[in-house]
Tab-separated table of C-alpha atoms in Angstrom:
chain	number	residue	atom	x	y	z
A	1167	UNK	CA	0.000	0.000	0.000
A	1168	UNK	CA	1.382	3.522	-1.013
A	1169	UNK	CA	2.393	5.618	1.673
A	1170	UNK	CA	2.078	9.279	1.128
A	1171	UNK	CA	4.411	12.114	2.920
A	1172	UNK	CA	4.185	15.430	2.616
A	1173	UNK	CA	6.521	18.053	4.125
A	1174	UNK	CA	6.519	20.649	5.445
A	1175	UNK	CA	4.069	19.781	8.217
A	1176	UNK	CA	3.292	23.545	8.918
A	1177	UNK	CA	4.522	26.526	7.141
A	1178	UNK	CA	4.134	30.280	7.609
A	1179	UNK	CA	5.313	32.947	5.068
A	1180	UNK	CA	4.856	36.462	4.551
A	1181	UNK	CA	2.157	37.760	1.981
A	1182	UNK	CA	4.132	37.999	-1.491
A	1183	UNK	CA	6.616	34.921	-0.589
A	1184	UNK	CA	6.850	31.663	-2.726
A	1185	UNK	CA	5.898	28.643	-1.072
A	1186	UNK	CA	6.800	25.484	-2.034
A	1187	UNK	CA	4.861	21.838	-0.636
A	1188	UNK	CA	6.390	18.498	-1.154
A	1189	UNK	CA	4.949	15.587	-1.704
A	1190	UNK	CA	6.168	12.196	-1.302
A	1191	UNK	CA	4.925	8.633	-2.487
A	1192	UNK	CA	6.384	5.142	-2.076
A	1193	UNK	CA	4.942	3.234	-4.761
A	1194	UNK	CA	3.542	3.422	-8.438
A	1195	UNK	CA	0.654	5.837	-9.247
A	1196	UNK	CA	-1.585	6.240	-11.604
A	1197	UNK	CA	-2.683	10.035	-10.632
A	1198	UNK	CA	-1.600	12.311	-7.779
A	1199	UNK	CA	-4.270	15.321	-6.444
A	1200	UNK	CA	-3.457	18.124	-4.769
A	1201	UNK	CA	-6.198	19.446	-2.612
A	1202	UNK	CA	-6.579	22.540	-0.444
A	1203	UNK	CA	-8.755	22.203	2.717
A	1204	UNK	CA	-10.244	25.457	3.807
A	1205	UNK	CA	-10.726	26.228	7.939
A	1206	UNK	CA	-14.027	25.175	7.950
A	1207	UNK	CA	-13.416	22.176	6.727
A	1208	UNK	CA	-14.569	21.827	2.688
A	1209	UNK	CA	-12.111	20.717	0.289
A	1210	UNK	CA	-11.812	21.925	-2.980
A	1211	UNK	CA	-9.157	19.762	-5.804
A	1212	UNK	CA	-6.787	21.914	-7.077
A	1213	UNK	CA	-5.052	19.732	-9.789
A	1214	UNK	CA	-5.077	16.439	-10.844
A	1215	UNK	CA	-1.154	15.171	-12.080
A	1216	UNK	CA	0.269	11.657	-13.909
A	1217	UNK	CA	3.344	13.392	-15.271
A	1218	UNK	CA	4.756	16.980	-16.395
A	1219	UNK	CA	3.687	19.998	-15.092
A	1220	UNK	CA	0.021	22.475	-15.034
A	1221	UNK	CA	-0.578	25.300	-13.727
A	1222	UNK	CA	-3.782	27.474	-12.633
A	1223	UNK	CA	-3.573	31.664	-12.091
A	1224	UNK	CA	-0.643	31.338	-9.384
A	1225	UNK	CA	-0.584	27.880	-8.067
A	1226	UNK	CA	1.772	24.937	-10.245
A	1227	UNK	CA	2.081	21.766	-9.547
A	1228	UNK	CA	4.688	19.330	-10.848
A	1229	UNK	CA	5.370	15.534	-10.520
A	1230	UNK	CA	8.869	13.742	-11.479
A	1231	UNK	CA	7.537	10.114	-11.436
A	1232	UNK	CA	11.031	8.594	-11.501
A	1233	UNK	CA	11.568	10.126	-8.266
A	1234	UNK	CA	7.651	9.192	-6.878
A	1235	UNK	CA	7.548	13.112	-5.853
A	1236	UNK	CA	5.446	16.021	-6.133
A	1237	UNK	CA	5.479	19.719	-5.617
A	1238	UNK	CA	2.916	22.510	-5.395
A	1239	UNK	CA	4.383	25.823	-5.465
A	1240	UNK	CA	2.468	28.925	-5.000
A	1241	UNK	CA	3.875	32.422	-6.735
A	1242	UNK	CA	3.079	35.916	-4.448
A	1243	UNK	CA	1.050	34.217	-1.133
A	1244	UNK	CA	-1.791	35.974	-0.295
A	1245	UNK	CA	-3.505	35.731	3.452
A	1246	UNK	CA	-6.127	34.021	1.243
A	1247	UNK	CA	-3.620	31.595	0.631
A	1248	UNK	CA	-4.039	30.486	3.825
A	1249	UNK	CA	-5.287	26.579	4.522
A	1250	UNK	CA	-4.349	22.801	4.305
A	1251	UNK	CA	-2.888	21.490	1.287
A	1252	UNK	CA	-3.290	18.036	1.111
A	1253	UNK	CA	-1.703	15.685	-1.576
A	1254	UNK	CA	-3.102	12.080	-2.309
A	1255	UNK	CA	-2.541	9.555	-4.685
A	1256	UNK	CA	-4.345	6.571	-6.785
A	1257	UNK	CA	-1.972	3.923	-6.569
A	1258	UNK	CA	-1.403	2.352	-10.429
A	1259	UNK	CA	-4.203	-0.484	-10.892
A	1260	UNK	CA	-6.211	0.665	-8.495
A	1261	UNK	CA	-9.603	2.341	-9.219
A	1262	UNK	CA	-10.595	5.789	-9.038
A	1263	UNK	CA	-11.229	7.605	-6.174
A	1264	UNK	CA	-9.378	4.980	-3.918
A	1265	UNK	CA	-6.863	7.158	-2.715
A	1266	UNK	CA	-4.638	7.955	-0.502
A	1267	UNK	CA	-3.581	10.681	1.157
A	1268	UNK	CA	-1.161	12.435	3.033
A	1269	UNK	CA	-1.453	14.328	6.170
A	1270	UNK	CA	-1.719	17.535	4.794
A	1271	UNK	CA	0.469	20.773	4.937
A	1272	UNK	CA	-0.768	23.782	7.207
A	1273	UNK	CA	-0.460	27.037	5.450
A	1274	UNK	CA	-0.383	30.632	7.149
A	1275	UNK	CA	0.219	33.966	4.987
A	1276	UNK	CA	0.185	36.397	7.377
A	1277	UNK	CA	0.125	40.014	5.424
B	1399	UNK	CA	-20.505	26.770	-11.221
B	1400	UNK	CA	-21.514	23.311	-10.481
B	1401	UNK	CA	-20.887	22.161	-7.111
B	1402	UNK	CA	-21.401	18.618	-4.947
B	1403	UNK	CA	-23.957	19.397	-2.310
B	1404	UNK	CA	-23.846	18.063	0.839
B	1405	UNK	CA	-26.630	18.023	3.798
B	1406	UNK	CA	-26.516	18.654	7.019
B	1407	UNK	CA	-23.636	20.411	7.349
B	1408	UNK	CA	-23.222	19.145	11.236
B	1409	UNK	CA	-25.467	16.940	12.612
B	1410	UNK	CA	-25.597	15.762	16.408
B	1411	UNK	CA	-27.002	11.914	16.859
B	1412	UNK	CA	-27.197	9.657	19.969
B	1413	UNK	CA	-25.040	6.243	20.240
B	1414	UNK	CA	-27.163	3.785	18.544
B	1415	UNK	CA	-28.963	5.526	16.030
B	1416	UNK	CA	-29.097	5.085	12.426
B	1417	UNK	CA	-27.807	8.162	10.300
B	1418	UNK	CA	-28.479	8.924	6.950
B	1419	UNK	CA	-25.872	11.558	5.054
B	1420	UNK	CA	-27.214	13.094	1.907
B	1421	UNK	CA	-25.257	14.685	-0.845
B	1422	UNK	CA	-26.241	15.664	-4.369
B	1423	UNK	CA	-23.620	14.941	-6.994
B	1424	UNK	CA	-22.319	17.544	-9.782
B	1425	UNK	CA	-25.878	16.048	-12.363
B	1426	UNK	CA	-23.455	15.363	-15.535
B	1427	UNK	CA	-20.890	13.238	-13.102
B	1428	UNK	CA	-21.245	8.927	-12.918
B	1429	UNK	CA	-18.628	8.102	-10.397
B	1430	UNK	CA	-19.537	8.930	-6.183
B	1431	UNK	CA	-17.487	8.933	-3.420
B	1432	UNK	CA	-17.515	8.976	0.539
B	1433	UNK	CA	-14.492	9.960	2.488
B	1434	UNK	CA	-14.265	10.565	5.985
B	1435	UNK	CA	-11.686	13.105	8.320
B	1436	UNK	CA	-11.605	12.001	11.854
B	1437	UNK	CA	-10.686	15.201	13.771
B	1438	UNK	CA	-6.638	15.594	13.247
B	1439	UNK	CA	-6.459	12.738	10.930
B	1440	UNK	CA	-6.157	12.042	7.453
B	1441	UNK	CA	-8.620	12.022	4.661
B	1442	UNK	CA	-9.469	8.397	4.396
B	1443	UNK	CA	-11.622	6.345	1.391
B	1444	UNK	CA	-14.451	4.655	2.274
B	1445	UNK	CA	-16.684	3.554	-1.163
B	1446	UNK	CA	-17.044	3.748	-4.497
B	1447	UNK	CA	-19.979	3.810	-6.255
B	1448	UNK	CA	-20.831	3.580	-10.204
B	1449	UNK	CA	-23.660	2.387	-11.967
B	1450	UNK	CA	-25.727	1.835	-9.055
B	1451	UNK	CA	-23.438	-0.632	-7.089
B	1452	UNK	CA	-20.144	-0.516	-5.251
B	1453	UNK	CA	-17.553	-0.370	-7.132
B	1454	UNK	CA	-14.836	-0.787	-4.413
B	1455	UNK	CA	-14.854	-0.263	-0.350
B	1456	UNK	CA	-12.164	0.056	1.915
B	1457	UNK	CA	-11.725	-1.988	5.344
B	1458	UNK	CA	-13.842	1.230	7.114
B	1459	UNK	CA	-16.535	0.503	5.065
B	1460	UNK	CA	-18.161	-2.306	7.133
B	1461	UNK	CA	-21.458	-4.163	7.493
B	1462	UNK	CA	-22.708	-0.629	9.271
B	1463	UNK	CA	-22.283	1.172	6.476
B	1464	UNK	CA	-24.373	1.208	3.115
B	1465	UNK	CA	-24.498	3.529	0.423
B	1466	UNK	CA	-27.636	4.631	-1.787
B	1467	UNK	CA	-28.650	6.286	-4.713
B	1468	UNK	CA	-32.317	6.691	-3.990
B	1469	UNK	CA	-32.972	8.616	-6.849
B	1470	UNK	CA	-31.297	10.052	-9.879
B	1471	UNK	CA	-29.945	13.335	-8.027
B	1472	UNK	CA	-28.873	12.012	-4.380
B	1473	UNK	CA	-26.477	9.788	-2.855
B	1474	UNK	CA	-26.643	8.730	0.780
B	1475	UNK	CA	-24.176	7.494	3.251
B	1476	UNK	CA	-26.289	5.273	6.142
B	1477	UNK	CA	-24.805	4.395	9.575
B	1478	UNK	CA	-26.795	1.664	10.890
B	1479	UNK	CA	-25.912	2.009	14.219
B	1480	UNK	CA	-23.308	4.840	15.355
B	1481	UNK	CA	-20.623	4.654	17.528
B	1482	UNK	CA	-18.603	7.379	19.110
B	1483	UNK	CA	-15.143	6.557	17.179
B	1484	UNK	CA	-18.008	7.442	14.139
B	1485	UNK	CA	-17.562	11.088	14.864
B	1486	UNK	CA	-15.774	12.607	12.026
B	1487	UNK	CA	-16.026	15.010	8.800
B	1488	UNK	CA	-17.746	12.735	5.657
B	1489	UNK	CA	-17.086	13.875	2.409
B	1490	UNK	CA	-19.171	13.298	-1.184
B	1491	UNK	CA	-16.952	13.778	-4.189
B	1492	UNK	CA	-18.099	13.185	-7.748
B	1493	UNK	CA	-16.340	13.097	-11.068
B	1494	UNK	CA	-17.584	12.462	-14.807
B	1495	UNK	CA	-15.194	9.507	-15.750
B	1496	UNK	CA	-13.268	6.667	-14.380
B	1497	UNK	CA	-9.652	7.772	-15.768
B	1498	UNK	CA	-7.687	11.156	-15.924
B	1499	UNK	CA	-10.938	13.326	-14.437
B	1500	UNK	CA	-11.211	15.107	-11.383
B	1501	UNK	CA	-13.261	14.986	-7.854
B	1502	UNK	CA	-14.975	17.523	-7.210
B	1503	UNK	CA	-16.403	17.266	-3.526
B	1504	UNK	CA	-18.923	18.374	-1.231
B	1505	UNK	CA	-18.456	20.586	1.588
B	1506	UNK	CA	-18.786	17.969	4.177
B	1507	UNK	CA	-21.232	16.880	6.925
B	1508	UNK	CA	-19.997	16.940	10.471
B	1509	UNK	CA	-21.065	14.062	12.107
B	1510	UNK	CA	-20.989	14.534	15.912
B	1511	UNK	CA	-21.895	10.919	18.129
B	1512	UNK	CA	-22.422	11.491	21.618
């Protein structure tokens, strides 16, 4: 069973900074999601990776699958910024929406 | 924009009772999904659903659980009997396809057992 690691466990930056989450996986995948978890509690996907790179306004996320790792960067934090990133993968065979993910990454902006 | 729909947001039930979670799927999407958060803990899977049945369940997803699609908007989660290590955030999420799409999920139901 794929274990999932993610790192840093808790990060705070200044408004304007850029952030970078990593994302760590011990097995084959078929997909990787990156997910952001807001304080109350809804979570909202922000990308959906099996190889290269995408981007959306100023988040990117990239995925080396040699290395099993992934990283979401995000370009001039914003207090809105703020929340949990999670990462989770669907190991390779396995069916969709079976996934697994990691414990998430606290995020504070403060302005 | 379309959204998963999820209802009640919190809901309070005695030890014992039966539970039924209700979510309404994005209308265009043929794959559903329950996840729960215990408070602190990971996201964890608990079912699939496509086409009506179960398409795969994890080792949470025991006899007290059971999963519906009444009708051709809603999905339900049902707790046959709660217990107090039940207490956690559920999740719906939906997506269109089986390969390459996305989840899109619900804002979650807070289930509180007491």
């Amino acid at each position: 069973k794929n274990e999932v690691e993610q790192s840093p466990q808790n990060l705070t930056a200044q408004e304007g900074e850029f952030i970078t989450i990593n994302c760590s996986y011990s097995v084959g995948i078929s997909a990787l999601h990156w997910l952001q978890q807001h304080p109350g509690g809804g979570i909202v996907s922000l990308f959906m990776l099996s190889s290269g790179k995408k981007k959306h306004g100023r988040l990117i996320a990239t995925i080396n699958i040699q290395e099993k790792h992934s990283s979401l960067h995000i370009t001039a934090s914003h207090p809105r910024d703020s929340a949990v990133y999670i990462c989770a993968v669907e190991d390779y065979g396995g069916s969709q929406g079976n996934l697994i993910f990691g414990k998430g990454t606290k995020l504070s902006v403060k302005p | 924009e379309p959204e998963v729909t999820q209802t009640p947001s919190h809901q309070v039930t005695q030890m014992g009772q039966e539970v039924i979670l209700r979510c309404v799927p994005i209308s265009n999407h043929l794959y559903f999904y329950w996840y729960r958060q215990i408070l602190g803990q990971k996201v964890e899977f608990l079912v699939s659903f496509y086409n009506n049945e179960i398409s795969e369940k994890s080792e949470i997803f025991d006899d007290q659980f059971s999963v519906e699609r009444p009708d051709g908007s809603n999905f339900t989660l049902k707790i046959r009997s709660t217990k107090l290590e039940d207490s956690a955030m559920y999740f719906c999420a939906s997506s269109e396809g089986f390969f390459d799409t996305e989840a899109f999920f619900g804002q979650g139901t807070r289930l509180t057992v007491v």
